[in-house]
XYZ file of C-alpha atoms in Angstrom:
769
model
C 133.889 54.149 131.488
C 135.093 57.468 132.731
C 136.439 58.394 129.955
C 133.287 57.773 127.969
C 131.114 60.026 130.081
C 133.884 62.731 130.060
C 133.924 62.574 126.296
C 129.967 62.752 125.750
C 130.169 65.704 128.454
C 132.541 67.333 126.344
C 130.638 67.049 123.079
C 127.489 68.038 125.042
C 129.194 71.230 126.159
C 130.810 71.796 122.846
C 127.467 71.573 121.180
C 126.001 73.611 123.432
C 128.905 76.313 122.750
C 128.376 75.698 119.159
C 124.567 76.416 119.437
C 125.261 79.373 121.559
C 127.567 80.626 118.758
C 125.214 80.024 115.961
C 122.434 81.623 118.081
C 124.584 84.563 118.926
C 125.749 84.876 115.215
C 121.904 84.602 113.954
C 121.153 87.529 116.341
C 123.776 89.643 115.691
C 122.952 89.209 111.905
C 119.227 89.930 112.863
C 119.995 92.757 114.757
C 122.101 94.151 111.652
C 119.122 93.538 109.727
C 116.808 95.358 111.858
C 119.323 98.284 112.241
C 119.676 98.648 108.415
C 115.698 98.612 108.310
C 115.612 101.098 110.861
C 118.322 103.513 109.379
C 117.112 102.995 105.547
C 113.583 104.048 106.346
C 114.281 106.487 109.370
C 116.918 108.274 107.241
C 115.229 108.179 104.069
C 111.492 109.331 103.138
C 109.745 108.555 106.390
C 106.433 108.996 104.767
C 104.436 109.202 101.800
C 102.689 112.758 101.627
C 99.755 112.771 99.682
C 98.967 115.719 97.307
C 96.518 118.343 98.618
C 93.687 119.373 96.242
C 92.405 122.899 96.846
C 89.361 125.195 95.343
C 90.134 128.392 94.047
C 91.133 131.373 96.533
C 88.021 133.403 97.497
C 88.883 136.995 97.145
C 86.588 139.471 99.056
C 86.034 142.792 98.177
C 83.200 145.862 98.811
C 80.292 145.545 96.412
C 81.101 141.875 96.075
C 77.757 139.889 95.635
C 78.022 137.303 98.071
C 75.348 136.689 101.103
C 76.713 136.131 104.614
C 75.013 132.778 104.551
C 77.404 131.438 101.239
C 80.328 132.933 102.689
C 79.894 130.869 106.039
C 79.344 127.734 103.871
C 82.602 128.547 102.280
C 84.249 129.372 105.261
C 83.002 125.926 106.534
C 84.413 124.044 103.426
C 87.730 125.673 104.194
C 87.707 124.245 107.914
C 86.877 127.507 109.662
C 85.366 127.276 112.979
C 82.023 129.364 113.900
C 82.783 130.813 117.649
C 80.767 133.024 119.828
C 83.631 135.732 119.893
C 86.579 134.558 117.261
C 89.625 134.285 119.000
C 92.300 132.604 116.564
C 93.138 132.384 113.298
C 90.984 129.913 111.295
C 87.755 131.243 113.437
C 84.972 133.583 112.600
C 81.591 135.157 114.347
C 78.394 136.679 113.067
C 75.730 138.614 114.551
C 73.285 139.976 111.910
C 74.927 141.557 109.188
C 78.411 142.278 110.658
C 81.027 139.268 110.538
C 84.411 138.988 112.077
C 86.984 136.811 110.724
C 90.562 135.581 111.431
C 92.179 134.258 108.173
C 95.030 131.718 108.038
C 97.970 132.091 105.925
C 98.707 130.637 102.852
C 101.413 130.266 100.421
C 100.175 131.224 96.817
C 101.982 130.848 93.824
C 102.673 134.673 93.918
C 103.917 134.630 97.418
C 102.823 134.027 101.172
C 99.393 135.649 102.141
C 99.861 136.673 105.990
C 96.893 136.077 108.365
C 94.483 138.850 108.883
C 92.122 140.058 111.152
C 89.011 141.460 109.280
C 85.337 142.875 110.093
C 83.236 142.379 107.226
C 79.819 144.265 106.671
C 77.092 143.246 104.485
C 74.384 144.612 103.084
C 71.898 142.560 101.961
C 73.443 140.100 99.629
C 76.580 142.119 98.962
C 79.650 143.046 101.179
C 79.238 146.537 102.068
C 82.924 146.842 103.701
C 85.806 145.514 104.526
C 88.212 146.606 107.373
C 90.939 145.692 109.655
C 89.454 144.775 112.997
C 92.579 145.890 114.670
C 93.052 149.568 113.196
C 89.957 150.073 111.362
C 91.455 150.586 108.118
C 89.528 150.019 104.916
C 90.811 146.882 103.319
C 90.193 147.118 99.499
C 90.782 143.250 98.632
C 91.256 140.098 100.875
C 92.489 136.529 99.825
C 91.068 133.692 101.940
C 93.220 130.526 102.064
C 91.685 128.249 99.657
C 89.451 125.100 101.142
C 91.181 121.754 100.839
C 88.639 119.585 98.639
C 90.570 116.579 98.612
C 93.816 114.681 98.050
C 95.525 111.716 96.206
C 96.623 109.136 98.584
C 98.894 106.134 98.222
C 97.103 102.631 98.727
C 97.144 102.715 102.473
C 95.388 106.096 102.448
C 97.208 107.719 105.111
C 97.175 111.451 105.292
C 98.830 113.464 107.741
C 100.304 117.110 108.160
C 104.034 117.110 109.115
C 105.266 119.226 111.982
C 108.979 119.735 113.084
C 109.646 119.736 116.695
C 109.508 123.633 116.946
C 105.660 123.129 116.139
C 104.876 120.929 119.025
C 103.191 122.428 121.515
C 104.620 122.381 125.009
C 101.188 121.614 126.266
C 101.172 118.595 123.783
C 104.537 117.507 124.960
C 103.822 117.298 128.607
C 100.474 115.864 128.417
C 101.612 113.251 126.305
C 104.913 112.300 128.290
C 102.676 112.835 131.551
C 100.148 109.975 130.137
C 102.169 107.621 127.891
C 105.803 107.994 128.986
C 107.207 109.930 132.102
C 110.925 108.612 131.963
C 110.931 109.589 128.373
C 113.899 111.641 128.253
C 115.880 109.221 130.738
C 115.534 105.625 129.432
C 117.204 104.052 126.296
C 114.112 102.644 124.637
C 112.772 100.372 127.105
C 111.466 101.221 130.772
C 110.861 98.061 132.950
C 110.099 100.362 135.704
C 107.447 101.959 133.881
C 105.584 98.667 133.358
C 105.617 98.467 137.074
C 104.356 102.249 137.851
C 101.685 101.850 134.970
C 100.445 98.497 136.404
C 100.208 100.211 140.116
C 98.658 103.536 138.610
C 95.929 101.652 136.563
C 94.983 99.527 139.407
C 94.633 102.611 141.696
C 92.888 104.700 139.302
C 90.068 101.823 138.508
C 91.076 102.624 134.780
C 94.021 102.401 132.318
C 95.550 105.847 132.727
C 99.334 104.987 131.820
C 100.855 102.664 129.422
C 103.701 100.401 129.907
C 105.050 100.814 126.625
C 107.665 103.586 125.898
C 106.954 106.244 123.320
C 109.820 104.773 121.352
C 108.413 101.177 121.761
C 105.068 102.782 120.476
C 106.689 104.405 117.238
C 108.398 101.289 116.285
C 105.340 99.632 116.646
C 103.231 101.863 114.215
C 106.019 102.968 112.052
C 108.130 99.718 111.282
C 105.882 96.562 112.209
C 102.772 95.010 111.695
C 99.806 94.922 114.320
C 100.125 91.121 114.726
C 100.581 90.051 118.365
C 103.309 87.647 118.975
C 106.192 86.977 121.243
C 108.572 87.332 118.083
C 107.246 90.751 117.016
C 107.507 92.215 120.878
C 111.105 90.927 120.714
C 111.890 92.986 117.378
C 110.000 95.681 119.043
C 112.373 95.970 122.090
C 115.754 95.468 119.772
C 114.649 98.186 117.450
C 113.552 100.502 120.142
C 117.237 100.188 121.642
C 118.558 100.813 118.365
C 116.123 103.617 117.343
C 117.293 105.342 120.639
C 121.168 104.990 119.908
C 121.113 106.325 116.512
C 118.427 109.368 117.012
C 118.063 112.150 119.251
C 114.979 112.109 121.476
C 113.621 115.268 119.844
C 113.919 113.226 116.481
C 112.101 110.277 118.233
C 109.396 112.443 119.911
C 108.846 114.281 116.406
C 108.252 111.403 114.387
C 106.199 109.768 117.026
C 103.808 113.090 116.968
C 103.599 112.387 113.284
C 102.941 108.902 112.770
C 100.414 107.973 115.604
C 97.033 106.987 114.067
C 94.216 109.110 115.764
C 90.886 108.059 113.628
C 89.367 107.621 110.107
C 87.974 109.810 107.744
C 85.739 107.742 105.457
C 88.727 105.915 103.466
C 91.317 108.489 104.727
C 93.465 107.537 107.776
C 93.867 110.516 110.122
C 97.775 110.272 111.278
C 99.316 112.756 113.554
C 98.463 115.648 116.124
C 98.685 118.054 113.298
C 96.223 117.006 111.068
C 93.846 115.623 113.730
C 93.627 118.782 115.453
C 92.001 120.090 112.070
C 89.952 117.180 111.820
C 88.326 116.986 115.137
C 88.459 121.100 116.203
C 89.077 122.867 112.860
C 92.129 124.480 114.706
C 95.963 124.591 114.320
C 97.651 122.507 117.245
C 99.136 125.396 118.421
C 95.529 126.641 119.347
C 94.246 123.828 121.244
C 92.788 124.315 124.504
C 94.035 121.992 127.287
C 90.576 120.156 126.993
C 91.001 119.529 123.403
C 94.508 118.504 123.852
C 93.457 115.854 126.601
C 91.259 114.484 124.116
C 93.717 114.040 121.391
C 96.200 112.262 123.693
C 93.538 110.260 125.544
C 92.576 108.745 121.772
C 95.959 107.228 121.555
C 94.759 104.109 123.705
C 91.861 103.419 121.239
C 91.221 105.902 118.516
C 87.678 104.110 117.683
C 86.924 103.393 120.918
C 87.124 107.090 121.678
C 86.122 108.828 119.102
C 84.416 111.805 120.166
C 82.083 111.686 117.204
C 80.796 108.335 117.338
C 80.896 107.537 121.156
C 81.109 110.838 122.983
C 80.187 109.584 126.274
C 83.516 107.280 126.399
C 85.543 110.305 124.878
C 84.565 112.361 127.392
C 85.130 110.139 130.380
C 88.618 109.270 128.920
C 89.438 113.178 128.394
C 88.396 113.794 132.162
C 90.994 110.784 133.076
C 93.543 112.673 131.317
C 92.786 115.715 132.612
C 93.173 114.437 136.139
C 97.124 113.081 134.968
C 97.984 116.618 133.632
C 96.780 118.067 136.914
C 98.513 115.722 139.109
C 101.719 116.197 136.893
C 101.336 120.108 136.874
C 100.705 120.292 133.358
C 97.687 122.621 134.410
C 97.201 124.556 137.239
C 93.614 124.137 139.376
C 91.999 126.749 137.703
C 92.767 125.450 134.081
C 91.521 121.851 135.294
C 88.217 123.249 136.411
C 87.509 125.083 133.344
C 88.926 122.002 130.995
C 86.452 119.745 133.099
C 83.606 121.624 132.528
C 84.111 122.307 128.563
C 81.551 120.564 125.965
C 83.492 117.797 124.367
C 83.088 119.456 120.778
C 83.347 123.168 120.496
C 83.599 123.022 116.775
C 80.588 122.999 114.535
C 81.254 119.876 112.336
C 84.389 118.061 111.308
C 86.705 118.771 108.326
C 86.659 116.067 105.757
C 89.416 116.536 103.361
C 88.591 112.990 101.740
C 87.408 114.179 98.193
C 84.280 116.026 98.766
C 83.912 116.589 95.050
C 84.911 113.175 93.579
C 83.943 113.891 90.107
C 85.620 117.268 89.625
C 88.933 115.490 91.497
C 88.663 112.532 88.720
C 89.248 115.605 86.077
C 92.558 117.248 88.306
C 93.790 113.675 88.224
C 93.553 113.001 84.753
C 94.948 116.145 83.720
C 97.916 115.843 86.279
C 98.738 112.383 84.632
C 99.807 114.146 81.677
C 102.681 115.808 83.473
C 103.235 113.405 86.552
C 103.804 110.037 87.507
C 101.149 108.493 90.153
C 103.977 107.922 92.404
C 104.453 111.671 92.367
C 100.776 112.377 93.127
C 100.575 110.175 96.087
C 103.760 110.426 97.635
C 105.522 114.062 97.417
C 103.140 116.648 99.306
C 102.366 118.335 96.071
C 99.596 121.216 96.399
C 97.330 121.440 93.321
C 95.311 124.590 93.121
C 92.447 124.116 91.260
C 89.704 126.367 89.349
C 86.863 124.780 91.473
C 84.603 127.508 92.316
C 82.672 125.933 95.433
C 79.718 128.306 95.122
C 79.056 127.190 91.554
C 79.690 123.653 92.240
C 76.672 123.574 95.174
C 74.506 125.217 92.915
C 75.233 122.584 90.079
C 74.881 119.837 92.757
C 71.490 121.306 93.968
C 69.938 122.096 90.441
C 70.634 119.020 88.813
C 69.510 116.727 91.598
C 66.417 118.587 92.299
C 65.454 119.114 88.877
C 65.885 115.583 87.575
C 63.529 114.813 90.622
C 60.869 116.992 89.295
C 61.209 115.675 85.962
C 60.865 111.660 86.755
C 57.956 112.982 88.749
C 56.588 114.609 85.342
C 57.347 111.841 83.053
C 56.990 108.891 85.391
C 60.491 107.496 84.422
C 62.844 106.922 87.375
C 66.723 106.171 87.166
C 67.488 109.595 84.969
C 71.119 110.638 85.117
C 72.863 113.942 84.257
C 76.176 115.712 83.998
C 77.305 119.298 84.098
C 80.133 121.391 83.194
C 80.303 125.060 83.869
C 83.463 126.872 82.446
C 84.562 130.508 82.500
C 84.103 132.096 79.298
C 86.906 134.232 79.545
C 90.022 131.613 80.212
C 88.224 128.147 79.936
C 89.002 127.734 83.652
C 86.236 124.738 84.863
C 84.445 126.006 87.645
C 82.023 123.073 88.556
C 81.335 119.944 87.307
C 79.079 117.110 88.143
C 79.399 113.574 86.517
C 76.188 112.045 88.138
C 73.121 113.447 90.200
C 74.681 112.112 93.171
C 77.830 114.065 94.195
C 79.235 112.125 96.828
C 79.193 108.604 94.882
C 82.329 108.490 92.922
C 82.635 105.970 90.134
C 81.434 106.288 86.404
C 82.002 109.793 85.585
C 79.394 110.795 83.004
C 80.951 114.031 82.336
C 84.182 112.582 80.978
C 83.456 109.235 80.156
C 79.629 108.937 79.148
C 80.015 109.555 75.012
C 76.454 110.107 73.823
C 74.997 110.998 70.557
C 75.016 114.992 70.521
C 72.094 115.572 68.299
C 71.059 119.181 67.006
C 74.461 120.410 69.373
C 76.420 119.692 66.000
C 74.191 122.165 63.843
C 76.620 125.016 64.928
C 79.404 123.619 63.147
C 77.409 122.951 60.221
C 76.075 126.565 60.094
C 79.485 127.654 60.572
C 80.813 125.628 57.975
C 78.559 127.058 55.531
C 79.412 130.716 56.591
C 82.845 129.737 55.602
C 81.706 128.602 52.233
C 79.760 131.826 51.148
C 76.536 131.245 52.904
C 74.801 134.271 54.954
C 72.371 134.336 57.755
C 69.593 135.038 54.822
C 70.585 132.682 52.414
C 67.702 130.317 51.505
C 67.431 126.817 52.155
C 64.967 124.381 50.971
C 63.489 122.580 54.391
C 62.085 119.557 52.217
C 62.226 115.842 52.472
C 64.770 113.935 50.916
C 66.169 110.005 50.683
C 70.052 109.552 51.071
C 71.342 106.573 50.067
C 73.099 105.614 53.133
C 72.667 105.836 56.790
C 75.540 106.136 59.406
C 75.958 102.280 59.441
C 76.077 102.466 55.442
C 73.457 99.767 55.199
C 70.125 101.386 54.024
C 68.296 104.318 52.952
C 67.695 107.110 55.206
C 64.898 109.594 55.592
C 65.391 112.285 57.936
C 62.888 114.357 59.488
C 61.964 117.198 61.447
C 60.997 116.952 64.750
C 57.554 118.435 64.310
C 57.207 115.927 61.321
C 56.669 118.733 58.674
C 58.510 120.624 55.804
C 58.795 124.141 55.773
C 59.641 124.895 52.316
C 61.868 127.565 51.306
C 63.467 129.266 54.533
C 66.005 131.562 55.641
C 69.261 129.996 57.227
C 68.762 131.845 60.541
C 65.084 130.538 60.723
C 66.492 127.061 60.071
C 69.215 127.631 62.888
C 66.835 128.908 65.454
C 64.015 126.431 64.835
C 66.641 123.375 64.205
C 64.980 122.128 61.146
C 66.810 118.582 60.365
C 65.781 118.798 56.599
C 67.278 122.218 55.755
C 70.072 121.332 57.790
C 71.152 118.212 56.113
C 70.497 119.534 52.461
C 73.090 122.716 53.648
C 75.348 120.278 54.961
C 75.739 117.790 51.814
C 75.994 120.733 49.801
C 79.024 122.077 51.677
C 80.579 118.653 52.395
C 80.065 116.050 55.546
C 84.102 116.350 55.466
C 84.001 119.817 55.769
C 81.674 120.191 58.795
C 84.033 117.079 60.749
C 87.085 119.245 60.293
C 85.020 122.058 61.933
C 84.285 120.130 64.623
C 87.712 119.204 65.106
C 88.855 122.875 64.793
C 86.693 123.897 67.361
C 88.516 121.705 69.852
C 87.106 117.754 69.526
C 90.444 116.607 67.788
C 89.705 113.047 66.834
C 88.307 111.029 63.933
C 84.770 110.625 63.182
C 83.404 109.095 60.180
C 81.695 111.323 57.725
C 78.221 110.005 57.226
C 75.246 112.171 56.706
C 73.667 111.542 59.719
C 77.002 113.382 61.258
C 74.934 116.296 60.066
C 72.090 115.753 62.864
C 74.425 114.657 65.679
C 74.789 111.068 65.262
C 78.309 111.428 66.624
C 79.009 110.266 69.942
C 80.777 112.952 72.462
C 81.309 113.266 76.289
C 80.094 116.608 77.730
C 83.596 117.706 78.396
C 83.990 117.604 74.576
C 81.147 119.412 73.890
C 82.134 122.039 76.542
C 85.233 122.533 74.720
C 83.744 122.936 71.143
C 81.244 125.475 72.590
C 84.236 127.401 74.604
C 86.008 128.319 71.554
C 82.763 129.369 69.838
C 82.113 131.458 73.011
C 85.479 132.770 72.802
C 84.847 134.150 69.241
C 86.812 131.048 67.560
C 89.904 131.273 69.607
C 90.561 127.919 70.826
C 91.189 127.922 74.802
C 92.089 124.484 76.412
C 89.446 123.764 79.372
C 91.915 123.285 82.635
C 90.931 122.396 86.083
C 94.189 123.393 87.402
C 95.819 126.682 88.199
C 99.187 125.545 89.460
C 101.373 122.786 91.241
C 103.374 123.704 94.232
C 105.868 121.252 96.042
C 106.047 120.321 99.361
C 108.335 123.177 99.788
C 105.848 125.644 98.296
C 107.974 126.017 95.190
C 106.189 126.506 91.970
C 106.342 123.371 89.959
C 104.107 124.526 87.179
C 101.595 126.625 86.165
C 98.855 125.961 84.181
C 98.358 129.169 82.063
C 96.086 130.424 79.323
C 96.902 129.313 76.230
C 95.184 130.736 72.892
C 94.960 129.675 69.509
C 92.597 131.132 67.050
C 91.172 128.395 65.139
C 87.903 130.081 63.183
C 87.877 133.398 61.771
C 85.920 135.879 64.225
C 83.478 137.258 61.762
C 82.040 134.072 60.855
C 81.986 132.623 64.507
C 79.772 136.211 65.024
C 77.421 135.283 62.868
C 76.897 131.445 64.762
C 76.667 133.089 67.931
C 74.266 135.611 66.636
C 72.205 132.307 65.280
C 72.515 130.895 68.641
C 70.990 134.013 70.221
C 68.053 133.597 67.764
C 67.812 130.170 69.040
C 66.658 131.180 72.468
C 65.095 134.593 71.746
C 62.696 133.063 68.891
C 63.530 129.202 68.532
C 63.835 125.894 70.348
C 65.309 127.576 73.546
C 63.018 130.536 73.756
C 61.190 128.387 76.863
C 64.690 129.667 78.343
C 63.422 133.079 78.689
C 61.249 131.977 81.400
C 63.843 131.182 83.893
C 66.051 133.999 82.745
C 65.703 137.493 81.619
C 65.413 137.876 77.733
C 67.542 140.803 77.922
C 70.396 138.674 78.931
C 70.516 137.843 75.225
C 71.803 134.415 75.791
C 73.160 131.854 73.371
C 72.642 128.267 73.067
C 71.375 125.161 71.426
C 69.168 122.531 72.308
C 70.171 119.034 71.208
C 67.943 115.654 71.357
C 68.841 112.337 70.265
C 66.923 109.549 68.387
C 63.851 108.477 70.454
C 64.689 111.086 73.074
C 67.377 108.954 74.440
C 69.591 111.921 75.289
C 68.427 115.519 76.371
C 71.074 118.335 75.906
C 71.696 121.952 76.166
C 74.812 124.019 75.385
C 75.413 127.706 75.923
C 76.852 130.813 77.395
C 76.125 133.827 78.848
C 78.322 136.865 79.193
C 80.751 134.795 81.798
C 79.934 131.376 81.724
C 79.766 128.609 79.368
C 77.565 125.722 80.280
C 76.744 122.412 79.138
C 74.163 119.947 80.577
C 73.552 116.431 79.257
C 70.543 114.142 80.439
C 70.020 110.508 80.032
C 69.404 106.965 81.160
C 72.482 104.631 81.658
C 70.990 101.852 79.664
C 70.263 104.239 76.750
C 66.618 103.936 77.100
C 64.568 106.776 76.392
C 64.110 109.771 78.630
C 60.770 111.251 77.196
C 62.726 114.470 77.091
C 63.555 116.892 74.652
C 66.645 119.221 74.697
C 64.386 122.048 75.792
C 62.207 120.127 78.522
C 64.992 118.904 80.212
C 68.476 119.917 79.840
C 67.892 123.380 79.192
C 65.920 123.575 82.323
C 68.514 122.535 84.509
C 71.136 124.867 82.606
C 68.530 127.453 82.920
C 68.387 126.906 86.710
C 71.981 126.786 87.468
C 72.867 130.054 85.506
C 69.899 131.686 87.315
C 71.611 130.680 90.474
C 75.246 131.569 90.463
C 73.761 135.219 88.822
C 75.521 135.403 85.625
C 76.015 138.221 83.391
C 74.103 139.006 80.271
C 75.890 138.315 77.031
C 77.129 141.007 74.996
C 78.914 139.691 71.931
C 81.761 141.740 70.715
C 81.539 142.735 66.998
C 84.761 142.132 64.692
C 85.561 144.973 62.430
C 84.446 142.793 59.509
C 80.945 142.910 60.543
C 78.011 145.374 59.466
C 74.341 144.751 59.724
C 71.597 145.323 57.269
C 67.559 144.893 57.032
C 66.008 142.094 55.167
C 62.614 140.974 54.152
C 61.498 137.914 55.854
C 59.732 136.842 52.802
C 61.717 137.748 49.960
C 65.088 137.739 51.944
C 66.146 140.858 49.788
C 67.842 143.609 51.050
C 65.814 146.547 52.292
C 66.698 150.271 52.221
C 64.803 151.215 55.416
C 62.971 149.244 58.313
C 59.452 147.891 58.062
C 57.179 145.557 59.746
C 58.329 142.363 57.699
C 62.324 143.232 57.974
C 64.626 141.460 60.157
C 67.787 142.886 61.096
C 70.828 140.275 60.333
C 74.554 140.537 60.377
C 76.840 140.073 57.564
C 80.203 139.740 56.724
C 81.161 142.860 54.751
C 81.874 141.329 51.660
C 78.563 139.120 51.587
C 75.754 141.598 51.568
C 72.820 140.839 50.172
C 72.959 143.777 47.631
C 74.292 147.329 47.722
C 71.764 148.712 49.825
C 73.000 151.428 52.433
C 74.004 150.364 55.741
C 71.402 151.132 58.590
C 72.750 152.014 61.770
C 72.127 149.315 64.470
C 69.243 149.454 66.547
C 69.031 147.718 69.940
C 68.668 144.106 70.138
C 65.709 142.229 69.368
C 63.446 145.500 68.713
C 61.889 143.528 65.917
C 60.132 142.101 68.430
C 58.534 145.331 69.921
C 55.328 146.472 68.742
C 54.202 148.234 65.668
C 53.838 151.618 67.344
C 57.420 151.366 68.518
C 58.451 150.347 65.045
C 56.866 153.848 63.677
C 58.715 155.576 66.300
C 62.010 153.737 65.389
C 61.713 154.423 61.533
C 61.503 157.866 62.641
C 64.966 157.905 63.702
C 66.289 157.211 60.024
C 64.326 160.322 58.509
């Protein structure tokens, strides 16, 4: 019996030993797994850094047309703070016509721009002078750091600004350790005494003033583990804290903690790290924070939502005061600094800095253009800096005029739900300055500027007339504006009887008259004579390089295009026949500020400048005397603008495309359900176009005359060339080989003189005697 119990006991001990061995092996294996996880993630790419997207950099110089209020608006967008007296980079103050500004440094493609202290003096809506605040020396030009307008995030939408150990202010480090982990530099990842001490301190203070977990444990919890509360997770947390301390230095752990910790939410963007939180809440770099501001951020670690100063200021203030008490008790600040910090207002900034896609429609375009050169992973993990062409001043004007004018149009027509899209580009280089994909600028989603393809109506007519000029027609060529019946419409199924908008026939007219007044019958007769396929090819040459069915109805704009495609077509016309691809990006920098790609100017001559000059002159006549003449009620007639109205069947789409001396603009209005708007191109889209161009203070248009152009006086009734100017004449440009007859060339008079009074005409006639 004794032997039996002995053997049972021996087996039991052996079983326990085996179990212990198995458990030990499993534990060792688990620790090895945890160790591998720590080292692979901590030694590799610790964070996925979103690409940061910036607006164009604002350059300031004397005589720049920029009101102080507009400069303040742009400074606010760029995260500058308004102060009673500017004290650090990223701040400004203003009293009347004088502004003091301390710029922040920024690394541009052409090199770093150093911070500067500037005094800017305004005279009305212009900058009168810029001087160095310290030396008083005049500054010829100052370039500000661009506003961050968005970022491209990975799926978790985390954002942070990575700081190294040297960039962590000692005030932050001392405050952080005093509140969260006083034994950080002496423990090995776990601190049982800290748990006991924190418990006693919290009981004494009547509030939670200290935490029991070490900074290392908090880093493990946030960086490696989920937020699930369980015994298994706590055990893993303790093991990983020990492993982290074994492999890495205290400075590495402290720096990682400062960059990883969660400190709030900006819409869909998670604010991580003290560097970004400082800019988000205070519009200041971390090194520039006051003790009160630093105390607020450290205090938020206990509960970013519960102590959010933007949502629960009373709780945030109470928490800040508790942290300030700890800072004084541990000698982080002295009594004088403590009293000053306790009296400081909670939020000394004029508002938060939201970097989460302020202009979603424009950012959609940026992302699409980037996708041609970069993988999605590159855009959401590599910390790229995307310098774009967006001009905030133009963008704000577009947003304002689109929404306000649509509201007024809806009130006038009694129809609700009207939508719109706008694209404004630089005439000289194709840079897209502003874009609206809908009337509500912050509502991302369906981007009508890029994805809404609608019938363009008469916007296609410049391509029809351009094709005519390429085939020997002139602005004075006679065309019959009479009814006709075609065998097939755009579906190829039935007879088609096109009509003019006024339902009238105008008989024999000059080509320039058909152009200016947008006569459908004359246009379709002309297009059929030339060949629809040639007009389709012209549209492709102008920049809309895709297939279109060559039906007769194409000549009146049955083709569907997006506003972006229309903008490209009119940009080629505005550039004198040179194709300049539209672009929203200037350059891309890596996280280390190396230039990865420049999106330079690309120019290709697609159309003879002589024939384009004739088209552009025709579009000037659209505005001066044709369907766009009411635009002169918004902008001065002396601007000599060029443009074209467009209206689709049943008034479903209202379009206007045109250009000034420095801008090309396209506006579309319509309903998403394709119902009637009750608006023509002139009564809808053109009104918005005019309001925008007036608001951005565009330049008058002066067409550059190619060498192959000469002018002639033409009798408006007979369309014959005249040897001199008279009451019935009109002066038109011709390509030199296309003169109506051999009449002598008359020197060119100032534009639009034929519209002036008869007495003035007599005076002008005497100039040529």
